[in-house]
Each structure stands twice: as C-alpha cells, then as structure tokens.
Amino acid sequence: MEVDMVMNKQIVLNNYVNGSLKESDLSLRTSTICMEIPHGCNGAVLVKNLYLSVNPYLILRMGKLDIPQFDSILPGSTIVSYGVSKVLDSTHPSYEKGELIWGSQAGWEEYTLIQNPYNLFKIQDKDVPLSYYVGILGMPGMTAYAGFFEICSPKKGETVFVTAAAGSVGQLVGQFAKMFGCYVVGSAGSKEKVDLLKNKFGFDDAFNYKEESDYDTALKRHFPEGIDIYFDNVGGKMLEAVINNMRVHGRIAVCGMVSQYSLKQPEGVHNLLKLVPKQIRMQGFVVVDYYHLYPKFLEMVLPCIKEGKVIYVEDISEGLESAPSALLGVYVGRNIGNQVVAVSRE
C-alpha cells in the first residue's frame, strides 16, 4: 500500500545563539514527511500545526545555557514551541484523528510527528478563536493565573506593578488584578502600548519605561505608598528599582527577565539585602508545575472571555515564513499583544 508523502516546510536553528538573535541564526528548509505514523511507532501523534506561539523564552533554548528546565534546541534542528494543532493520525490511546490539541511540542513546521506526547491538552471549547489556545487559554494564560494567584497570593486593595504589561502574560495579570480589586500600574515600551493598558485593559495607570531616566523616581510617582505585588517579566535595573519601592511583606513573582536574555554578561541586582528587613518573598516559577490547575483556570476565564470581562490582544503573523521575523520583533518590542504565527487557518 502506497503511503502519502508530502513536503514539510520547517524553520531550523542554524547555530547556537550567543547574545542577540540575528536573522541569520534561523532559516527555512523543506523536507518530506509521511502522512501516516510509521508501523511500530506506538504512542505517537501526527499533527498539522495551525498556530505557533512566539515567546521570548525561546532564545534561552537556542543557546548553551545550563538550565535543566529548558531543553536546548540543537543547531540543524527544527524550532519547537507551544502550538495549536490538528491530529491527522494517532497510535496514542488518548488522542484521536480529527481532534484539536495545544501544547509545547509543536514544531515550527507544517506537520510534526510527536513520538512521546506530554502536556498536550485537548481543545473542547471552540466558541473562541483557536489562536487563544497559544495565548489566554494556553501557556500565557496559565502563567498569568499561576503567577498572580498562586505565587503572589493577592489581597483586595493591594498595589500591583506589572512589567512588559502589554505582552502575552502581562496584559492578563493586570486584568486579573483589577478583577480581584487591586490597584494596578503597568510599564511598556511605547505610547501606543501605554494607551492600550489604560484604555483597553483597564489598568489604573501606566508609563513608558523608555521615557524614564530614573526608574526609582518613576515608581515613587506611581506608588507613593509602595508596591505590594510585583509581577516581573523584565528583570535587570527595573527589578532593582522595584525592590527599593516594595512594601513590607511584598511578593515578587519572577516570570521572566527579557531585558537580560540577549546580554552576554547579564546585569546584577545590587540591593537584594533589602529583601530581609522588608520580609519580601521573591519566587521564580515554571508554568508546567501548575498545569493541574488548568480545569479550574478554564472555569474562571472562559466565562470572562465570553462576557467581555477580559480582553485579549494578539499580533498574528501570516505564514510559517514569517516566524523568524516575528521572533526577532519580540525582542525589540515590535509586537502589540501576544505574538502568534498562523501556519494554517484550517
């Protein structure tokens, strides 16, 4: 019996990245793939990729970093990230042909053979855009939910500061905090994004960090009585300024440090001693440790989406070929909202 073979466009890593990502670090190639799972390949799924997530953490996986939680992407191999996919064939008991899934094993390619599926979630509710499952209903949504509610343990009336607040995670942290009854300020890198935070997402206030010569002064202006909760997406000098302005018993959720990802020599934070007398709890976290809360999260957020209580902004690039440019844009703040690549809108 003849098996269909089709062309499969892929985005591959050409070399390890040291410092800033360059266009020459990634390239488009075409291979072939069988449209049936090979005989004897049990527990596998063959998928067609529909939407791919373009997240800043990917650069960590493109370098030789000693971080066990991030599997390195080897030069010559396909980029792998979160995606929404359709199952074309399955030898796995949990997945059937025709089902829609989202998870962290989508290749930056048209088709992916996933031989050892893990953390793949079936998409049950299709009354929302499928792209939301690499955004508000996927990893970024769960990151915002776990980081804010589980790590920060908010109390009504507390003050909350969010960096990269117009990004895939930050826009949700701010809205969750407002729904909970907190006072929320966000920072972003353009006037357009600041306007978005205040006028669309409902932040109490926001500022453009690029226009501030002194972060410490800016934070004192927005938080004259101090910060209770800081959701950190950037690290570096902003983190240092925030620590100066934290209140006693404040909480810091360290989600990411995008300001440091492209530096060959990361910046230091020089005032960590203040964590002691202020009794600040500062905790990093990895979202996969909280996926057991996904059903509870959906119960909360799906009604909010359908009732218009939570708004989500996406920046969608069309076609697999656009993925390298989209990723480069994330590191210079070109995207507005969650950066997504639409591989196929089937």
mmCIF file of C-alpha atoms in Angstrom:
data_model
loop_
_atom_site.group_PDB
_atom_site.id
_atom_site.type_symbol
_atom_site.label_atom_id
_atom_site.label_comp_id
_atom_site.label_asym_id
_atom_site.label_seq_id
_atom_site.Cartn_x
_atom_site.Cartn_y
_atom_site.Cartn_z
ATOM 1 C CA MET A 1 0.000 0.000 0.000
ATOM 2 C CA GLU A 2 1.409 3.360 -1.042
ATOM 3 C CA VAL A 3 1.693 5.948 1.739
ATOM 4 C CA ASP A 4 1.331 9.672 1.036
ATOM 5 C CA MET A 5 4.494 11.717 1.403
ATOM 6 C CA VAL A 6 4.151 15.495 1.461
ATOM 7 C CA MET A 7 6.504 18.451 1.539
ATOM 8 C CA ASN A 8 7.031 19.935 5.011
ATOM 9 C CA LYS A 9 8.360 23.487 5.377
ATOM 10 C CA GLN A 10 10.375 23.989 8.585
ATOM 11 C CA ILE A 11 12.181 26.757 10.481
ATOM 12 C CA VAL A 12 15.509 25.472 11.778
ATOM 13 C CA LEU A 13 18.202 26.805 14.087
ATOM 14 C CA ASN A 14 21.464 27.273 12.163
ATOM 15 C CA ASN A 15 23.780 27.744 15.150
ATOM 16 C CA TYR A 16 23.749 28.367 18.886
ATOM 17 C CA VAL A 17 22.801 31.934 19.764
ATOM 18 C CA ASN A 18 25.222 33.941 21.870
ATOM 19 C CA GLY A 19 23.843 37.385 22.647
ATOM 20 C CA SER A 20 21.182 38.918 20.410
ATOM 21 C CA LEU A 21 19.235 36.777 17.952
ATOM 22 C CA LYS A 22 20.026 37.520 14.297
ATOM 23 C CA GLU A 23 18.055 36.687 11.176
ATOM 24 C CA SER A 24 20.981 34.520 10.009
ATOM 25 C CA ASP A 25 20.523 32.270 13.073
ATOM 26 C CA LEU A 26 17.320 30.829 11.569
ATOM 27 C CA SER A 27 16.490 29.508 8.116
ATOM 28 C CA LEU A 28 13.636 27.953 6.148
ATOM 29 C CA ARG A 29 14.098 24.472 4.737
ATOM 30 C CA THR A 30 11.815 21.909 3.148
ATOM 31 C CA SER A 31 11.773 18.181 3.888
ATOM 32 C CA THR A 32 9.237 15.411 3.361
ATOM 33 C CA ILE A 33 7.027 13.686 5.900
ATOM 34 C CA CYS A 34 4.819 10.596 5.792
ATOM 35 C CA MET A 35 1.116 11.251 6.357
ATOM 36 C CA GLU A 36 0.807 8.062 8.412
ATOM 37 C CA ILE A 37 2.652 7.171 11.581
ATOM 38 C CA PRO A 38 5.274 4.512 10.779
ATOM 39 C CA HIS A 39 4.457 0.921 11.726
ATOM 40 C CA GLY A 40 5.685 0.079 15.218
ATOM 41 C CA CYS A 41 5.772 3.722 16.346
ATOM 42 C CA ASN A 42 3.361 3.329 19.262
ATOM 43 C CA GLY A 43 2.074 6.127 21.487
ATOM 44 C CA ALA A 44 2.648 8.820 18.862
ATOM 45 C CA VAL A 45 0.570 11.525 17.203
ATOM 46 C CA LEU A 46 0.996 13.129 13.791
ATOM 47 C CA VAL A 47 -0.315 16.686 13.708
ATOM 48 C CA LYS A 48 -0.887 19.552 11.341
ATOM 49 C CA ASN A 49 0.219 22.774 13.001
ATOM 50 C CA LEU A 50 -2.269 25.641 12.856
ATOM 51 C CA TYR A 51 -0.919 28.322 15.213
ATOM 52 C CA LEU A 52 2.516 28.718 16.772
ATOM 53 C CA SER A 53 3.405 30.703 19.872
ATOM 54 C CA VAL A 54 6.327 33.147 19.609
ATOM 55 C CA ASN A 55 7.608 33.680 23.155
ATOM 56 C CA PRO A 56 10.741 35.444 24.463
ATOM 57 C CA TYR A 57 11.932 32.388 26.423
ATOM 58 C CA LEU A 58 12.823 30.639 23.142
ATOM 59 C CA ILE A 59 16.179 32.404 22.983
ATOM 60 C CA LEU A 60 17.181 30.636 26.206
ATOM 61 C CA ARG A 61 16.725 27.308 24.436
ATOM 62 C CA MET A 62 18.827 28.438 21.454
ATOM 63 C CA GLY A 63 21.999 28.890 23.474
ATOM 64 C CA LYS A 64 24.310 26.696 25.531
ATOM 65 C CA LEU A 65 22.730 27.554 28.871
ATOM 66 C CA ASP A 66 22.969 25.252 31.863
ATOM 67 C CA ILE A 67 19.251 25.454 32.708
ATOM 68 C CA PRO A 68 17.780 21.941 33.125
ATOM 69 C CA GLN A 69 14.202 23.217 32.769
ATOM 70 C CA PHE A 70 14.920 24.422 29.225
ATOM 71 C CA ASP A 71 15.883 21.731 26.727
ATOM 72 C CA SER A 72 18.375 23.163 24.243
ATOM 73 C CA ILE A 73 17.412 23.328 20.589
ATOM 74 C CA LEU A 74 20.332 21.819 18.708
ATOM 75 C CA PRO A 75 21.761 23.516 15.609
ATOM 76 C CA GLY A 76 20.252 21.959 12.488
ATOM 77 C CA SER A 77 17.018 21.007 14.238
ATOM 78 C CA THR A 78 13.527 22.463 13.993
ATOM 79 C CA ILE A 79 12.410 25.090 16.499
ATOM 80 C CA VAL A 80 9.822 23.638 18.899
ATOM 81 C CA SER A 81 7.382 25.705 20.953
ATOM 82 C CA TYR A 82 3.769 25.902 22.050
ATOM 83 C CA GLY A 83 1.203 25.486 19.309
ATOM 84 C CA VAL A 84 -2.337 24.603 18.323
ATOM 85 C CA SER A 85 -2.521 21.529 16.097
ATOM 86 C CA LYS A 86 -4.952 19.114 14.471
ATOM 87 C CA VAL A 87 -4.390 15.371 14.900
ATOM 88 C CA LEU A 88 -4.002 13.670 11.499
ATOM 89 C CA ASP A 89 -3.038 10.204 12.761
ATOM 90 C CA SER A 90 -2.575 8.639 16.184
ATOM 91 C CA THR A 91 -1.244 5.487 17.801
ATOM 92 C CA HIS A 92 -1.746 7.021 21.249
ATOM 93 C CA PRO A 93 -4.786 5.904 23.265
ATOM 94 C CA SER A 94 -5.538 9.438 24.472
ATOM 95 C CA TYR A 95 -5.723 11.165 21.095
ATOM 96 C CA GLU A 96 -7.875 10.531 18.037
ATOM 97 C CA LYS A 97 -7.730 11.668 14.430
ATOM 98 C CA GLY A 98 -9.500 14.981 13.922
ATOM 99 C CA GLU A 99 -9.060 16.256 17.483
ATOM 100 C CA LEU A 100 -7.625 19.717 18.143
ATOM 101 C CA ILE A 101 -4.873 19.981 20.751
ATOM 102 C CA TRP A 102 -2.489 22.541 22.211
ATOM 103 C CA GLY A 103 0.833 22.010 23.933
ATOM 104 C CA SER A 104 4.576 22.590 23.977
ATOM 105 C CA GLN A 105 5.660 20.087 21.304
ATOM 106 C CA ALA A 106 4.623 21.840 18.102
ATOM 107 C CA GLY A 107 7.489 22.148 15.646
ATOM 108 C CA TRP A 108 7.937 25.319 13.635
ATOM 109 C CA GLU A 109 6.847 23.348 10.609
ATOM 110 C CA GLU A 110 3.682 22.444 8.772
ATOM 111 C CA TYR A 111 3.496 18.905 10.195
ATOM 112 C CA THR A 112 5.022 17.362 13.321
ATOM 113 C CA LEU A 113 5.350 13.725 14.398
ATOM 114 C CA ILE A 114 5.214 13.801 18.220
ATOM 115 C CA GLN A 115 6.625 10.483 19.406
ATOM 116 C CA ASN A 116 6.339 10.957 23.179
ATOM 117 C CA PRO A 117 3.420 13.306 23.863
ATOM 118 C CA TYR A 118 3.270 15.101 27.209
ATOM 119 C CA ASN A 119 1.367 18.162 28.400
ATOM 120 C CA LEU A 120 -0.874 18.034 25.337
ATOM 121 C CA PHE A 121 -4.344 19.355 26.073
ATOM 122 C CA LYS A 122 -7.464 18.607 24.060
ATOM 123 C CA ILE A 123 -9.406 21.658 22.933
ATOM 124 C CA GLN A 124 -13.013 21.251 23.990
ATOM 125 C CA ASP A 125 -14.404 24.776 23.678
ATOM 126 C CA LYS A 126 -14.293 26.015 20.079
ATOM 127 C CA ASP A 127 -16.526 29.073 20.584
ATOM 128 C CA VAL A 128 -13.403 31.231 20.940
ATOM 129 C CA PRO A 129 -10.592 31.838 18.400
ATOM 130 C CA LEU A 130 -8.307 28.798 18.178
ATOM 131 C CA SER A 131 -5.310 31.112 18.457
ATOM 132 C CA TYR A 132 -6.385 31.834 22.051
ATOM 133 C CA TYR A 133 -5.013 28.387 22.954
ATOM 134 C CA VAL A 134 -1.469 29.716 22.471
ATOM 135 C CA GLY A 135 -2.490 32.794 24.443
ATOM 136 C CA ILE A 136 -5.115 33.470 27.055
ATOM 137 C CA LEU A 137 -6.316 29.825 27.106
ATOM 138 C CA GLY A 138 -2.835 28.343 26.831
ATOM 139 C CA MET A 139 0.570 28.762 28.411
ATOM 140 C CA PRO A 140 0.494 32.592 28.768
ATOM 141 C CA GLY A 141 -2.935 32.496 30.414
ATOM 142 C CA MET A 142 -1.894 29.782 32.841
ATOM 143 C CA THR A 143 1.333 31.679 33.563
ATOM 144 C CA ALA A 144 -0.590 34.827 34.476
ATOM 145 C CA TYR A 145 -3.075 32.852 36.570
ATOM 146 C CA ALA A 146 -0.499 30.782 38.478
ATOM 147 C CA GLY A 147 1.955 33.615 38.950
ATOM 148 C CA PHE A 148 -0.595 36.098 40.237
ATOM 149 C CA PHE A 149 -2.946 33.935 42.281
ATOM 150 C CA GLU A 150 -0.683 31.082 43.413
ATOM 151 C CA ILE A 151 2.666 32.856 43.820
ATOM 152 C CA CYS A 152 1.566 36.368 44.793
ATOM 153 C CA SER A 153 -1.448 35.465 46.992
ATOM 154 C CA PRO A 154 -3.148 38.827 46.372
ATOM 155 C CA LYS A 155 -5.407 40.654 48.789
ATOM 156 C CA LYS A 156 -8.118 43.089 47.727
ATOM 157 C CA GLY A 157 -6.878 46.673 47.704
ATOM 158 C CA GLU A 158 -3.194 45.847 47.287
ATOM 159 C CA THR A 159 -0.930 47.675 44.841
ATOM 160 C CA VAL A 160 0.343 45.709 41.847
ATOM 161 C CA PHE A 161 3.073 46.553 39.325
ATOM 162 C CA VAL A 162 3.435 44.613 36.053
ATOM 163 C CA THR A 163 6.294 44.946 33.554
ATOM 164 C CA ALA A 164 6.023 44.032 29.858
ATOM 165 C CA ALA A 165 2.389 44.721 30.656
ATOM 166 C CA ALA A 166 1.157 44.750 27.042
ATOM 167 C CA GLY A 167 2.651 41.327 26.308
ATOM 168 C CA SER A 168 1.099 37.889 26.225
ATOM 169 C CA VAL A 169 1.202 37.437 30.024
ATOM 170 C CA GLY A 170 1.294 40.971 31.392
ATOM 171 C CA GLN A 171 -1.986 42.095 29.835
ATOM 172 C CA LEU A 172 -3.741 39.268 31.690
ATOM 173 C CA VAL A 173 -2.014 39.782 35.035
ATOM 174 C CA GLY A 174 -3.226 43.371 35.040
ATOM 175 C CA GLN A 175 -6.792 42.422 34.198
ATOM 176 C CA PHE A 176 -6.879 39.597 36.758
ATOM 177 C CA ALA A 177 -5.571 42.008 39.389
ATOM 178 C CA LYS A 178 -8.233 44.602 38.559
ATOM 179 C CA MET A 179 -10.972 41.940 38.708
ATOM 180 C CA PHE A 180 -9.649 40.994 42.152
ATOM 181 C CA GLY A 181 -9.882 44.579 43.399
ATOM 182 C CA CYS A 182 -6.246 45.672 43.270
ATOM 183 C CA TYR A 183 -4.667 48.962 42.166
ATOM 184 C CA VAL A 184 -2.619 48.185 39.039
ATOM 185 C CA VAL A 185 0.121 50.034 37.170
ATOM 186 C CA GLY A 186 1.928 48.653 34.131
ATOM 187 C CA SER A 187 5.018 49.595 32.162
ATOM 188 C CA ALA A 188 5.520 49.132 28.423
ATOM 189 C CA GLY A 189 7.801 50.413 25.676
ATOM 190 C CA SER A 190 5.675 52.751 23.558
ATOM 191 C CA LYS A 191 2.902 55.329 23.793
ATOM 192 C CA GLU A 192 0.617 53.005 21.842
ATOM 193 C CA LYS A 193 1.117 50.239 24.400
ATOM 194 C CA VAL A 194 0.658 52.583 27.358
ATOM 195 C CA ASP A 195 -2.634 53.802 25.860
ATOM 196 C CA LEU A 196 -3.676 50.176 25.405
ATOM 197 C CA LEU A 197 -3.005 49.399 29.069
ATOM 198 C CA LYS A 198 -5.063 52.324 30.334
ATOM 199 C CA ASN A 199 -7.870 52.460 27.780
ATOM 200 C CA LYS A 200 -8.405 48.817 26.776
ATOM 201 C CA PHE A 201 -7.121 46.626 29.598
ATOM 202 C CA GLY A 202 -8.306 48.884 32.423
ATOM 203 C CA PHE A 203 -5.012 49.449 34.246
ATOM 204 C CA ASP A 204 -5.249 52.301 36.747
ATOM 205 C CA ASP A 205 -2.123 53.863 35.275
ATOM 206 C CA ALA A 206 0.836 53.034 33.042
ATOM 207 C CA PHE A 207 4.114 54.533 31.867
ATOM 208 C CA ASN A 208 6.624 54.172 29.038
ATOM 209 C CA TYR A 209 9.832 52.935 30.654
ATOM 210 C CA LYS A 210 11.859 54.221 27.687
ATOM 211 C CA GLU A 211 10.903 57.789 28.627
ATOM 212 C CA GLU A 212 12.021 57.416 32.243
ATOM 213 C CA SER A 213 15.593 58.362 33.102
ATOM 214 C CA ASP A 214 15.221 57.079 36.668
ATOM 215 C CA TYR A 215 13.033 54.020 37.319
ATOM 216 C CA ASP A 216 13.152 54.594 41.063
ATOM 217 C CA THR A 217 11.645 58.067 40.686
ATOM 218 C CA ALA A 218 9.006 56.778 38.263
ATOM 219 C CA LEU A 219 7.895 54.082 40.697
ATOM 220 C CA LYS A 220 7.726 56.519 43.619
ATOM 221 C CA ARG A 221 5.495 58.716 41.465
ATOM 222 C CA HIS A 222 3.073 55.878 40.712
ATOM 223 C CA PHE A 223 3.316 54.104 44.075
ATOM 224 C CA PRO A 224 3.844 56.791 46.751
ATOM 225 C CA GLU A 225 2.994 54.252 49.476
ATOM 226 C CA GLY A 226 4.934 51.366 47.915
ATOM 227 C CA ILE A 227 4.281 48.177 45.938
ATOM 228 C CA ASP A 228 2.686 45.059 47.425
ATOM 229 C CA ILE A 229 2.973 42.785 44.391
ATOM 230 C CA TYR A 230 5.435 42.882 41.504
ATOM 231 C CA PHE A 231 4.947 40.598 38.509
ATOM 232 C CA ASP A 232 8.400 40.628 36.919
ATOM 233 C CA ASN A 233 8.827 39.974 33.215
ATOM 234 C CA VAL A 234 11.996 42.012 32.626
ATOM 235 C CA GLY A 235 14.495 41.745 35.499
ATOM 236 C CA GLY A 236 17.605 43.951 35.485
ATOM 237 C CA LYS A 237 17.544 47.591 36.539
ATOM 238 C CA MET A 238 13.760 47.656 36.832
ATOM 239 C CA LEU A 239 13.826 44.794 39.344
ATOM 240 C CA GLU A 240 16.388 46.685 41.403
ATOM 241 C CA ALA A 241 14.210 49.817 41.384
ATOM 242 C CA VAL A 242 11.133 47.808 42.348
ATOM 243 C CA ILE A 243 12.885 46.259 45.374
ATOM 244 C CA ASN A 244 13.605 49.804 46.603
ATOM 245 C CA ASN A 245 9.873 50.534 46.424
ATOM 246 C CA MET A 246 8.410 47.296 47.769
ATOM 247 C CA ARG A 247 6.350 47.374 50.938
ATOM 248 C CA VAL A 248 6.943 45.125 53.943
ATOM 249 C CA HIS A 249 5.707 41.566 53.216
ATOM 250 C CA GLY A 250 5.629 42.273 49.485
ATOM 251 C CA ARG A 251 5.666 39.450 46.943
ATOM 252 C CA ILE A 252 7.584 39.244 43.672
ATOM 253 C CA ALA A 253 6.689 36.636 41.043
ATOM 254 C CA VAL A 254 9.664 36.187 38.726
ATOM 255 C CA CYS A 255 8.128 35.110 35.437
ATOM 256 C CA GLY A 256 10.898 36.166 33.071
ATOM 257 C CA MET A 257 13.803 38.569 32.567
ATOM 258 C CA VAL A 258 13.557 39.604 28.938
ATOM 259 C CA SER A 259 15.931 42.550 29.432
ATOM 260 C CA GLN A 260 18.701 40.027 30.175
ATOM 261 C CA TYR A 261 18.123 37.358 27.531
ATOM 262 C CA SER A 262 20.313 38.912 24.846
ATOM 263 C CA LEU A 263 23.126 40.137 27.101
ATOM 264 C CA LYS A 264 26.415 38.254 27.012
ATOM 265 C CA GLN A 265 27.044 39.486 30.568
ATOM 266 C CA PRO A 266 23.728 39.817 32.476
ATOM 267 C CA GLU A 267 23.269 42.789 34.803
ATOM 268 C CA GLY A 268 23.425 42.301 38.527
ATOM 269 C CA VAL A 269 20.815 43.312 41.098
ATOM 270 C CA HIS A 270 22.656 45.093 43.887
ATOM 271 C CA ASN A 271 20.061 45.620 46.611
ATOM 272 C CA LEU A 272 18.892 42.099 47.457
ATOM 273 C CA LEU A 273 19.767 42.755 51.092
ATOM 274 C CA LYS A 274 16.530 44.791 51.281
ATOM 275 C CA LEU A 275 14.551 41.569 50.914
ATOM 276 C CA VAL A 276 15.481 40.771 54.515
ATOM 277 C CA PRO A 277 14.191 43.750 56.551
ATOM 278 C CA LYS A 278 11.228 44.195 54.184
ATOM 279 C CA GLN A 279 10.461 40.468 54.517
ATOM 280 C CA ILE A 280 9.816 40.230 50.780
ATOM 281 C CA ARG A 281 9.082 36.864 49.186
ATOM 282 C CA MET A 282 10.636 36.633 45.706
ATOM 283 C CA GLN A 283 9.906 33.424 43.801
ATOM 284 C CA GLY A 284 10.603 32.174 40.309
ATOM 285 C CA PHE A 285 8.198 29.668 38.824
ATOM 286 C CA VAL A 286 7.693 27.388 35.824
ATOM 287 C CA VAL A 287 4.159 27.133 34.494
ATOM 288 C CA VAL A 288 4.247 23.377 33.881
ATOM 289 C CA ASP A 289 4.183 22.871 37.661
ATOM 290 C CA TYR A 290 0.683 24.383 37.684
ATOM 291 C CA TYR A 291 -0.999 22.640 34.758
ATOM 292 C CA HIS A 292 -3.006 20.551 37.208
ATOM 293 C CA LEU A 293 -4.969 23.771 37.805
ATOM 294 C CA TYR A 294 -5.904 24.118 34.123
ATOM 295 C CA PRO A 295 -9.538 22.932 34.533
ATOM 296 C CA LYS A 296 -10.023 25.387 37.425
ATOM 297 C CA PHE A 297 -8.460 28.142 35.321
ATOM 298 C CA LEU A 298 -10.810 27.452 32.400
ATOM 299 C CA GLU A 299 -13.811 27.600 34.733
ATOM 300 C CA MET A 300 -12.760 31.113 35.696
ATOM 301 C CA VAL A 301 -11.545 32.578 32.413
ATOM 302 C CA LEU A 302 -13.883 31.179 29.724
ATOM 303 C CA PRO A 303 -16.976 32.942 31.094
ATOM 304 C CA CYS A 304 -14.940 36.135 31.471
ATOM 305 C CA ILE A 305 -13.946 35.993 27.804
ATOM 306 C CA LYS A 306 -17.472 35.306 26.582
ATOM 307 C CA GLU A 307 -18.938 38.061 28.769
ATOM 308 C CA GLY A 308 -16.291 40.564 27.666
ATOM 309 C CA LYS A 309 -14.854 40.942 31.163
ATOM 310 C CA VAL A 310 -11.367 40.004 29.944
ATOM 311 C CA ILE A 311 -9.925 41.287 26.672
ATOM 312 C CA TYR A 312 -7.019 39.656 24.864
ATOM 313 C CA VAL A 313 -4.924 41.295 22.155
ATOM 314 C CA GLU A 314 -2.969 39.227 19.641
ATOM 315 C CA ASP A 315 -0.419 40.149 16.990
ATOM 316 C CA ILE A 316 -0.787 37.466 14.303
ATOM 317 C CA SER A 317 1.760 36.991 11.517
ATOM 318 C CA GLU A 318 0.621 35.023 8.483
ATOM 319 C CA GLY A 319 2.567 32.018 7.200
ATOM 320 C CA LEU A 320 5.381 29.892 8.590
ATOM 321 C CA GLU A 321 7.896 32.006 6.662
ATOM 322 C CA SER A 322 7.038 34.972 8.895
ATOM 323 C CA ALA A 323 8.116 33.193 12.104
ATOM 324 C CA PRO A 324 11.799 34.321 12.210
ATOM 325 C CA SER A 325 10.866 37.978 11.709
ATOM 326 C CA ALA A 326 8.096 37.658 14.318
ATOM 327 C CA LEU A 327 10.551 36.235 16.865
ATOM 328 C CA LEU A 328 13.116 38.948 16.206
ATOM 329 C CA GLY A 329 10.366 41.524 16.678
ATOM 330 C CA VAL A 330 9.525 40.223 20.150
ATOM 331 C CA TYR A 331 12.998 41.158 21.418
ATOM 332 C CA VAL A 332 12.695 44.773 20.243
ATOM 333 C CA GLY A 333 9.079 45.186 21.343
ATOM 334 C CA ARG A 334 7.601 45.355 17.849
ATOM 335 C CA ASN A 335 4.613 43.178 18.728
ATOM 336 C CA ILE A 336 1.417 44.510 20.274
ATOM 337 C CA GLY A 337 -0.025 41.772 22.485
ATOM 338 C CA ASN A 338 0.632 38.050 22.126
ATOM 339 C CA GLN A 339 2.799 37.256 19.094
ATOM 340 C CA VAL A 340 1.379 34.338 17.112
ATOM 341 C CA VAL A 341 2.202 32.791 13.738
ATOM 342 C CA ALA A 342 -0.736 31.424 11.749
ATOM 343 C CA VAL A 343 0.658 28.436 9.838
ATOM 344 C CA SER A 344 -2.743 27.291 8.584
ATOM 345 C CA ARG A 345 -6.199 28.680 9.381
ATOM 346 C CA GLU A 346 -7.928 25.343 8.717
#
